[in-house]
Amino acid sequence: MKCENQMTLEFPSKSINESFARAAVACFAAQLDPTLDELGDIKTAVSEAVTNSIVHGYPDTIGTITLRCRILAGNVLDIVIKDKGRGIENVEEARQPMFTTGGADRSGMGFTIMESFMTELKVSSQLGRGTTVHMKRKILKRGGKS
C-alpha cells in the first residue's frame, strides 16, 4: 500500500512514555480527521501495546520501544510498536482474554482491547528477541463516505 505520510519515534521503556506515545499518535492521526471516539480507540490501543512492551517486554530493565505510524491509502492509520525485550513464548495463548504473565495486578485484556478497537491486529514475537504489534485502523471520511 502506498504510504502518504509517516513518522518514527524511539523512546525508553519507562512508564511515563506511555502517555507520550498516546499523544504522539493522536497528533499524527489528527490529519485523518478522526472522530473523538475513533481517536479514543486509537489512543487506548497504543497505550495497551506500549504498556505491554514496558511491563512484559522489559520487566527488569529499561530497553527501547520503537513506534512507527503511517498514513496509507484509503484513510488507513498503520501503527507498529516494537520492542527487543524478552518476547512472548506463545502468542496465541497470550492473545486469549484474561491471560497474563504480569501478576495479579494485570487484567490480561491488552490484546483483546487492541483487537476490538482496531480494524486489524497482528502480533509476532521471538523469545529473547522481542515483540512486534502491528495495528491498522480505517478512519471513516466525513460525510459518510469511506
Coordinates of C-alpha atoms in Angstrom, one line a residue:
M1 CA 0.0 0.0 0.0
K2 CA 1.2 3.5 -0.8
C3 CA 2.3 5.5 2.2
E4 CA 1.1 9.1 2.2
N5 CA 2.9 10.2 5.4
Q6 CA 4.9 8.6 8.2
M7 CA 6.7 9.1 11.5
T8 CA 9.0 7.0 13.6
L9 CA 9.8 7.5 17.3
E10 CA 12.1 5.7 19.7
F11 CA 11.9 6.0 23.4
P12 CA 13.0 4.2 26.6
S13 CA 10.6 1.7 28.1
K14 CA 9.7 3.9 31.1
S15 CA 6.0 4.1 32.1
I16 CA 6.0 7.9 31.7
N17 CA 6.5 7.4 28.0
E18 CA 3.2 5.6 27.6
S19 CA 1.3 8.9 27.7
F20 CA 3.9 10.4 25.3
A21 CA 3.2 7.6 22.8
R22 CA -0.6 8.1 23.1
A23 CA -0.3 11.8 22.5
A24 CA 2.2 11.5 19.6
V25 CA -0.1 9.0 17.7
A26 CA -3.1 11.1 18.4
C27 CA -1.4 14.2 16.9
F28 CA -0.3 12.3 13.9
A29 CA -3.7 10.7 13.4
A30 CA -5.4 14.1 13.5
Q31 CA -4.6 14.7 9.9
L32 CA -7.2 11.9 9.0
D33 CA -9.9 14.0 10.8
P34 CA -11.0 11.1 13.1
T35 CA -14.0 11.5 15.4
L36 CA -13.3 11.7 19.1
D37 CA -14.4 8.1 19.5
E38 CA -12.0 6.9 16.8
L39 CA -9.2 8.9 18.4
G40 CA -10.0 7.5 21.8
D41 CA -9.9 3.9 20.4
I42 CA -6.5 4.5 18.8
K43 CA -5.1 6.1 21.9
T44 CA -6.3 3.2 24.0
A45 CA -4.9 0.6 21.7
V46 CA -1.5 2.3 21.6
S47 CA -1.5 2.6 25.4
E48 CA -2.1 -1.2 25.7
A49 CA 0.7 -2.0 23.2
V50 CA 3.2 0.3 24.8
T51 CA 2.3 -0.8 28.3
N52 CA 2.8 -4.5 27.2
S53 CA 6.3 -3.6 26.0
I54 CA 7.1 -1.9 29.2
V55 CA 5.6 -4.4 31.6
H56 CA 6.2 -7.7 29.8
G57 CA 9.0 -7.0 27.3
Y58 CA 11.3 -5.3 29.7
P59 CA 10.2 -6.3 33.2
D60 CA 13.6 -5.9 34.9
T61 CA 15.4 -3.5 32.7
I62 CA 14.9 -0.3 30.6
G63 CA 15.0 -1.0 26.8
T64 CA 14.0 0.7 23.6
I65 CA 10.5 0.9 22.2
T66 CA 10.1 1.9 18.5
L67 CA 6.8 3.4 17.3
R68 CA 6.1 3.8 13.6
C69 CA 2.9 5.4 12.2
R70 CA 2.0 5.7 8.6
I71 CA -1.0 7.0 6.7
L72 CA -1.9 4.6 4.0
A73 CA -4.2 5.0 1.0
G74 CA -7.9 4.7 1.8
N75 CA -7.7 6.7 5.1
V76 CA -5.9 3.9 7.0
L77 CA -3.7 4.6 10.0
D78 CA -1.0 1.9 10.3
I79 CA 0.8 1.6 13.7
V80 CA 3.8 -0.7 14.6
I81 CA 5.1 -0.9 18.1
K82 CA 8.2 -2.9 18.5
D83 CA 10.5 -3.9 21.4
K84 CA 13.6 -6.0 21.7
G85 CA 12.6 -7.4 25.0
R86 CA 12.1 -11.0 26.3
G87 CA 9.4 -11.9 23.8
I88 CA 6.2 -14.0 24.1
E89 CA 6.5 -17.7 24.4
N90 CA 3.1 -18.5 23.0
V91 CA 1.4 -15.6 21.1
E92 CA -1.9 -17.4 20.6
E93 CA -2.2 -18.1 24.3
A94 CA -1.2 -14.5 25.2
R95 CA -4.0 -13.2 22.9
Q96 CA -6.6 -15.0 24.9
P97 CA -8.8 -12.8 27.2
M98 CA -7.7 -12.8 30.8
F99 CA -4.3 -14.4 30.1
T100 CA -1.4 -12.6 31.8
T101 CA 2.1 -13.2 32.9
G102 CA 2.2 -9.9 34.8
G103 CA 0.8 -11.0 38.1
A104 CA -2.5 -10.3 39.9
D105 CA -2.5 -6.6 39.2
R106 CA -2.7 -7.2 35.4
S107 CA -6.0 -7.8 33.7
G108 CA -4.9 -9.9 30.7
M109 CA -7.1 -7.9 28.4
G110 CA -4.5 -5.9 26.4
F111 CA -4.6 -7.8 23.2
T112 CA -8.4 -8.1 23.4
I113 CA -8.7 -4.4 23.8
M114 CA -6.3 -3.7 20.9
E115 CA -8.2 -6.1 18.6
S116 CA -11.6 -4.7 19.5
F117 CA -10.5 -1.1 18.9
M118 CA -8.5 -1.5 15.7
T119 CA -9.5 -2.7 12.2
E120 CA -6.6 -5.2 12.1
L121 CA -4.1 -6.6 14.7
K122 CA -1.1 -8.8 14.1
V123 CA 1.4 -9.9 16.8
S124 CA 4.7 -11.5 16.2
S125 CA 7.3 -12.4 18.8
Q126 CA 10.5 -14.4 19.3
L127 CA 11.8 -15.4 22.8
G128 CA 14.8 -13.2 23.7
R129 CA 14.4 -11.0 20.6
G130 CA 11.2 -9.0 21.2
T131 CA 7.7 -8.5 20.1
T132 CA 6.1 -6.5 17.3
V133 CA 2.5 -5.3 17.4
H134 CA 1.1 -4.2 14.1
M135 CA -2.3 -2.4 14.1
K136 CA -4.4 -0.7 11.5
R137 CA -7.4 1.5 11.8
K138 CA -9.5 2.6 8.9
I139 CA -10.8 6.1 9.6
L140 CA -14.2 7.0 8.1
K141 CA -14.2 10.0 5.9
R142 CA -16.6 12.8 6.8
G143 CA -19.9 12.8 5.1
G144 CA -20.5 9.0 5.5
K145 CA -18.1 8.0 2.7
S146 CA -15.3 5.6 3.4

